[in-house]
Amino acid sequence: MGPLANEAFTNSSDQKEDEACVYAMQLSISCTFLKVLNTSIELGLLDIIHDLGGGTSDGVPAATAAAVAAQLPTKNPEAPSTIERMLRLLASYNVLGCSLRVLEDGRVERVYGIAPAGKYFLRNKEEGSLASILSLSCHPRFPG
């Protein structure tokens, strides 16, 4: 085997190793994702985003973490940054859509909207919701 073939083999092997590592990391945080999704539903974050104009009809993200936090009955000054981290995780799993918006003063903020999969976790009385199933599966006494 010549030097070029050896290099291609090494790159392919390295790429497979990287892919395996990324997959292992995804598996290690899947529990975290479910807990964050469940907590978001319990707090009503998805419904707040929907009500703030980040609904599924036009698909345009419209709600900031600060606007969502302002709708919650908390005085915790860390709430907006905590919610921002939660929303970013949900966006990375395509439960939410996320866009960047440049403000007049040049700062950039993230805005969120409900992604197509996220609509199944809204508290919609007419169409039903998967929120109850998620809540059950995240319950500490649930054998799963």
Short mmCIF file of C-alpha atoms in Angstrom, two decimals:
data_model
loop_
_atom_site.label_atom_id
_atom_site.label_comp_id
_atom_site.label_asym_id
_atom_site.label_seq_id
_atom_site.Cartn_x
_atom_site.Cartn_y
_atom_site.Cartn_z
CA MET A 1 0.00 0.00 0.00
CA GLY A 2 1.47 3.37 -1.01
CA PRO A 3 1.63 6.50 1.16
CA LEU A 4 -1.51 8.05 -0.37
CA ALA A 5 -3.60 4.97 0.27
CA ASN A 6 -2.30 4.83 3.83
CA GLU A 7 -3.31 8.48 4.39
CA ALA A 8 -6.82 7.88 2.99
CA PHE A 9 -7.23 4.91 5.32
CA THR A 10 -6.15 7.00 8.32
CA ASN A 11 -8.52 9.85 7.43
CA SER A 12 -11.41 7.44 6.98
CA SER A 13 -10.59 5.76 10.27
CA ASP A 14 -10.32 9.14 12.03
CA GLN A 15 -13.64 10.25 10.54
CA LYS A 16 -15.37 7.09 11.76
CA GLU A 17 -13.85 7.59 15.20
CA ASP A 18 -15.09 11.19 15.27
CA GLU A 19 -18.58 10.11 14.20
CA ALA A 20 -18.63 7.44 16.92
CA CYS A 21 -17.56 10.00 19.51
CA VAL A 22 -20.27 12.47 18.44
CA TYR A 23 -22.88 9.71 18.57
CA ALA A 24 -21.74 8.67 22.06
CA MET A 25 -22.02 12.29 23.21
CA GLN A 26 -25.55 12.50 21.78
CA LEU A 27 -26.51 9.37 23.68
CA SER A 28 -25.04 10.73 26.90
CA ILE A 29 -27.19 13.87 26.77
CA SER A 30 -30.43 12.33 25.50
CA CYS A 31 -31.62 12.02 29.11
CA THR A 32 -30.82 15.70 29.60
CA PHE A 33 -32.78 16.59 26.48
CA LEU A 34 -35.88 14.72 27.71
CA LYS A 35 -35.67 16.41 31.10
CA VAL A 36 -35.28 19.85 29.53
CA LEU A 37 -38.18 19.19 27.14
CA ASN A 38 -40.36 17.96 30.02
CA THR A 39 -39.45 20.96 32.20
CA SER A 40 -40.17 23.30 29.29
CA ILE A 41 -43.61 21.78 28.90
CA GLU A 42 -44.31 21.92 32.65
CA LEU A 43 -43.33 25.61 32.70
CA GLY A 44 -45.41 26.26 29.59
CA LEU A 45 -42.44 27.63 27.62
CA LEU A 46 -43.57 26.18 24.29
CA ASP A 47 -47.06 27.60 24.74
CA ILE A 48 -45.62 30.99 25.70
CA ILE A 49 -43.45 31.00 22.56
CA HIS A 50 -46.49 30.06 20.48
CA ASP A 51 -48.59 32.82 22.10
CA LEU A 52 -45.84 35.41 21.58
CA GLY A 53 -46.09 34.89 17.84
CA GLY A 54 -43.60 32.09 17.35
CA GLY A 55 -46.33 29.70 16.29
CA THR A 56 -46.31 27.18 13.50
CA SER A 57 -48.58 28.98 11.05
CA ASP A 58 -45.90 31.12 9.42
CA GLY A 59 -42.82 29.39 10.87
CA VAL A 60 -41.15 32.70 11.70
CA PRO A 61 -39.35 32.71 15.07
CA ALA A 62 -40.54 35.66 17.12
CA ALA A 63 -39.94 35.05 20.83
CA THR A 64 -36.78 35.85 22.77
CA ALA A 65 -35.76 34.08 25.98
CA ALA A 66 -36.21 37.37 27.86
CA ALA A 67 -39.76 37.74 26.54
CA VAL A 68 -40.54 34.15 27.55
CA ALA A 69 -39.03 34.66 31.02
CA ALA A 70 -41.11 37.82 31.49
CA GLN A 71 -44.26 35.69 31.15
CA LEU A 72 -43.26 33.42 34.04
CA PRO A 73 -44.16 34.09 37.68
CA THR A 74 -40.54 34.33 38.85
CA LYS A 75 -38.33 37.12 40.08
CA ASN A 76 -35.13 35.14 39.53
CA PRO A 77 -32.68 37.42 37.68
CA GLU A 78 -31.03 34.33 36.14
CA ALA A 79 -34.28 33.11 34.54
CA PRO A 80 -33.67 34.62 31.07
CA SER A 81 -30.19 33.08 30.74
CA THR A 82 -31.39 29.70 32.04
CA ILE A 83 -34.31 29.72 29.63
CA GLU A 84 -31.98 30.77 26.81
CA ARG A 85 -29.86 27.65 27.39
CA MET A 86 -32.97 25.46 27.51
CA LEU A 87 -34.36 26.94 24.29
CA ARG A 88 -31.02 26.53 22.51
CA LEU A 89 -30.99 22.83 23.42
CA LEU A 90 -34.56 22.41 22.17
CA ALA A 91 -33.60 24.19 18.95
CA SER A 92 -30.64 21.85 18.47
CA TYR A 93 -33.13 18.95 18.47
CA ASN A 94 -35.50 20.81 16.08
CA VAL A 95 -38.30 21.15 18.62
CA LEU A 96 -37.87 24.90 18.16
CA GLY A 97 -36.63 27.00 15.30
CA CYS A 98 -34.01 29.63 16.06
CA SER A 99 -32.90 32.70 14.14
CA LEU A 100 -30.59 35.58 14.89
CA ARG A 101 -31.95 39.12 14.84
CA VAL A 102 -29.74 42.21 14.72
CA LEU A 103 -31.00 45.01 16.94
CA GLU A 104 -30.75 48.70 16.12
CA ASP A 105 -27.77 49.11 18.45
CA GLY A 106 -25.89 46.31 16.65
CA ARG A 107 -26.41 43.62 19.28
CA VAL A 108 -27.60 40.22 18.12
CA GLU A 109 -30.32 38.24 19.86
CA ARG A 110 -31.79 34.80 19.29
CA VAL A 111 -35.48 34.48 18.52
CA TYR A 112 -37.37 31.22 18.75
CA GLY A 113 -40.46 29.71 17.19
CA ILE A 114 -42.21 26.36 17.31
CA ALA A 115 -40.76 23.88 14.80
CA PRO A 116 -43.02 21.29 13.13
CA ALA A 117 -42.14 18.60 15.70
CA GLY A 118 -42.64 21.07 18.55
CA LYS A 119 -46.31 21.60 17.77
CA TYR A 120 -47.01 18.10 19.09
CA PHE A 121 -45.98 19.24 22.58
CA LEU A 122 -48.26 22.29 22.75
CA ARG A 123 -51.19 22.09 25.14
CA ASN A 124 -53.78 21.98 22.41
CA LYS A 125 -57.14 20.77 23.66
CA GLU A 126 -58.54 20.14 20.18
CA GLU A 127 -55.71 18.14 18.61
CA GLY A 128 -54.18 16.55 21.70
CA SER A 129 -50.58 16.61 22.81
CA LEU A 130 -47.68 14.26 23.45
CA ALA A 131 -46.85 16.24 26.59
CA SER A 132 -48.66 13.78 28.87
CA ILE A 133 -46.76 10.81 27.47
CA LEU A 134 -43.48 12.65 27.95
CA SER A 135 -44.43 13.62 31.50
CA LEU A 136 -45.22 10.00 32.31
CA SER A 137 -42.00 8.68 30.81
CA CYS A 138 -39.95 11.27 32.76
CA HIS A 139 -41.66 10.47 36.06
CA PRO A 140 -39.21 9.01 38.61
CA ARG A 141 -41.44 6.01 39.31
CA PHE A 142 -41.95 5.14 35.65
CA PRO A 143 -40.12 1.87 34.88
CA GLY A 144 -38.48 2.86 31.68
#
